[in-house]
Amino acid sequence: VDSNGTAAAVYGCPVTAPCTSTTRRTVITGLDPSVFDFGSTLPDALALFASDGANVYVSDNANQVVRVDPSGAQKTLVAGVAATAIAVDPQTNEIFLGDDGGRIARAPSDGSAPPVTISTCSGNDLVFWLAFDAQNVYALVYEPDGSSAVYAIKR
């Protein structure tokens, strides 16, 4: 976010070196900084970004998932969902969402349809991380007692 708090940018960094101002490259500029308002703790931020190689997908504190395309254009894909984890499958054009109620859902990554729940863990679980393969979606879930578990859910 810039010093005025009026614009944000997405940067790309090499995987072989620290991301400093000299090694990072600006990928998308001029973004609405409210899209990136996702809380004060670093783990929150890590799970709330995903990419399909062309677009960046962000879940924010406004209970929405937004797609930012390479031109910087922003489109709300999913509204009314406080996603705590997201993952995007560019092969199937699906976005997977997890929330703080243990729900795991999927939706088209172009925003053409609302999310459909594919599984629900306990209502007090926090879905912290999502990944997938051709058969399953994997969810790292934090339980209310402080323990965690990984679940495999059929796609």
mmCIF file of N, CA, C and O in Angstrom, residues 2 18 20 26 32 37 40-41 49 52 54 56 60 75 79 84 97 107 109 112-113 129-130 154:
data_model
loop_
_atom_site.group_PDB
_atom_site.id
_atom_site.type_symbol
_atom_site.label_atom_id
_atom_site.label_comp_id
_atom_site.label_asym_id
_atom_site.label_seq_id
_atom_site.Cartn_x
_atom_site.Cartn_y
_atom_site.Cartn_z
ATOM 1 N N ASP A 2 0.543 2.231 -0.797
ATOM 2 C CA ASP A 2 1.380 3.422 -0.870
ATOM 3 C C ASP A 2 1.257 4.261 0.399
ATOM 4 O O ASP A 2 0.431 3.995 1.278
ATOM 5 N N PRO A 18 15.884 -13.400 -1.311
ATOM 6 C CA PRO A 18 14.906 -12.624 -0.540
ATOM 7 C C PRO A 18 14.234 -11.571 -1.419
ATOM 8 O O PRO A 18 14.824 -11.083 -2.381
ATOM 9 N N THR A 20 13.553 -8.212 -1.866
ATOM 10 C CA THR A 20 13.921 -6.857 -1.463
ATOM 11 C C THR A 20 13.451 -5.896 -2.548
ATOM 12 O O THR A 20 13.001 -6.303 -3.615
ATOM 13 N N THR A 26 7.206 -5.249 -9.973
ATOM 14 C CA THR A 26 5.796 -4.926 -9.827
ATOM 15 C C THR A 26 5.021 -5.668 -10.897
ATOM 16 O O THR A 26 5.335 -5.578 -12.077
ATOM 17 N N ASP A 32 -7.100 -1.195 -5.416
ATOM 18 C CA ASP A 32 -7.833 -0.669 -4.266
ATOM 19 C C ASP A 32 -7.290 -1.352 -3.015
ATOM 20 O O ASP A 32 -7.393 -2.567 -2.877
ATOM 21 N N ASP A 37 -7.187 -5.857 2.822
ATOM 22 C CA ASP A 37 -7.396 -5.631 4.249
ATOM 23 C C ASP A 37 -7.843 -6.938 4.884
ATOM 24 O O ASP A 37 -9.019 -7.224 5.004
ATOM 25 N N SER A 40 -4.549 -8.649 11.007
ATOM 26 C CA SER A 40 -3.265 -8.188 11.501
ATOM 27 C C SER A 40 -2.236 -9.296 11.667
ATOM 28 O O SER A 40 -1.110 -9.015 12.029
ATOM 29 N N THR A 41 -2.573 -10.554 11.425
ATOM 30 C CA THR A 41 -1.613 -11.616 11.653
ATOM 31 C C THR A 41 -1.145 -12.213 10.344
ATOM 32 O O THR A 41 -1.911 -12.410 9.421
ATOM 33 N N PHE A 49 -4.289 -15.540 -0.273
ATOM 34 C CA PHE A 49 -3.863 -15.262 -1.641
ATOM 35 C C PHE A 49 -3.772 -16.575 -2.406
ATOM 36 O O PHE A 49 -3.375 -17.589 -1.854
ATOM 37 N N ASP A 52 -3.586 -18.457 -10.308
ATOM 38 C CA ASP A 52 -3.678 -19.501 -11.332
ATOM 39 C C ASP A 52 -2.587 -19.313 -12.387
ATOM 40 O O ASP A 52 -2.622 -19.907 -13.442
ATOM 41 N N ALA A 54 -2.022 -16.460 -13.910
ATOM 42 C CA ALA A 54 -2.354 -15.229 -14.631
ATOM 43 C C ALA A 54 -3.034 -14.225 -13.718
ATOM 44 O O ALA A 54 -2.733 -13.033 -13.776
ATOM 45 N N VAL A 56 -4.558 -13.060 -9.719
ATOM 46 C CA VAL A 56 -4.382 -13.190 -8.277
ATOM 47 C C VAL A 56 -5.771 -13.187 -7.658
ATOM 48 O O VAL A 56 -6.625 -12.385 -8.040
ATOM 49 N N ASP A 60 -10.704 -11.105 1.540
ATOM 50 C CA ASP A 60 -10.447 -9.967 2.423
ATOM 51 C C ASP A 60 -11.448 -9.903 3.574
ATOM 52 O O ASP A 60 -12.322 -10.745 3.704
ATOM 53 N N LYS A 75 -12.497 -7.982 -9.831
ATOM 54 C CA LYS A 75 -13.853 -8.489 -9.946
ATOM 55 C C LYS A 75 -14.167 -9.303 -8.700
ATOM 56 O O LYS A 75 -13.412 -10.217 -8.356
ATOM 57 N N ALA A 79 -19.244 -13.159 -2.928
ATOM 58 C CA ALA A 79 -19.580 -12.185 -1.891
ATOM 59 C C ALA A 79 -20.260 -12.907 -0.740
ATOM 60 O O ALA A 79 -20.902 -13.940 -0.924
ATOM 61 N N THR A 84 -11.239 -18.154 4.875
ATOM 62 C CA THR A 84 -10.001 -18.159 5.649
ATOM 63 C C THR A 84 -8.875 -18.857 4.886
ATOM 64 O O THR A 84 -7.730 -18.792 5.295
ATOM 65 N N LEU A 97 -12.701 -22.703 -1.402
ATOM 66 C CA LEU A 97 -12.756 -21.786 -0.265
ATOM 67 C C LEU A 97 -12.951 -22.570 1.015
ATOM 68 O O LEU A 97 -13.721 -23.533 1.050
ATOM 69 N N ALA A 107 -16.254 -23.027 -6.376
ATOM 70 C CA ALA A 107 -17.016 -22.173 -7.282
ATOM 71 C C ALA A 107 -16.192 -21.996 -8.552
ATOM 72 O O ALA A 107 -14.975 -22.174 -8.536
ATOM 73 N N SER A 109 -13.934 -20.176 -11.087
ATOM 74 C CA SER A 109 -12.989 -19.086 -10.820
ATOM 75 C C SER A 109 -13.294 -17.833 -11.634
ATOM 76 O O SER A 109 -12.654 -16.804 -11.442
ATOM 77 N N SER A 112 -18.959 -17.062 -12.237
ATOM 78 C CA SER A 112 -20.231 -17.264 -12.934
ATOM 79 C C SER A 112 -21.295 -17.990 -12.118
ATOM 80 O O SER A 112 -22.450 -18.042 -12.530
ATOM 81 N N ALA A 113 -20.916 -18.525 -10.958
ATOM 82 C CA ALA A 113 -21.890 -19.219 -10.105
ATOM 83 C C ALA A 113 -21.439 -19.105 -8.655
ATOM 84 O O ALA A 113 -20.244 -18.934 -8.378
ATOM 85 N N TRP A 129 -5.814 -23.886 5.509
ATOM 86 C CA TRP A 129 -5.029 -24.070 4.296
ATOM 87 C C TRP A 129 -5.744 -25.068 3.401
ATOM 88 O O TRP A 129 -6.367 -26.004 3.897
ATOM 89 N N LEU A 130 -5.676 -24.881 2.098
ATOM 90 C CA LEU A 130 -6.287 -25.789 1.125
ATOM 91 C C LEU A 130 -5.286 -26.130 0.028
ATOM 92 O O LEU A 130 -4.493 -25.277 -0.383
ATOM 93 N N LYS A 154 -13.305 -35.701 -1.313
ATOM 94 C CA LYS A 154 -13.455 -35.997 -2.734
ATOM 95 C C LYS A 154 -13.972 -34.764 -3.470
ATOM 96 O O LYS A 154 -14.873 -34.087 -3.001
#
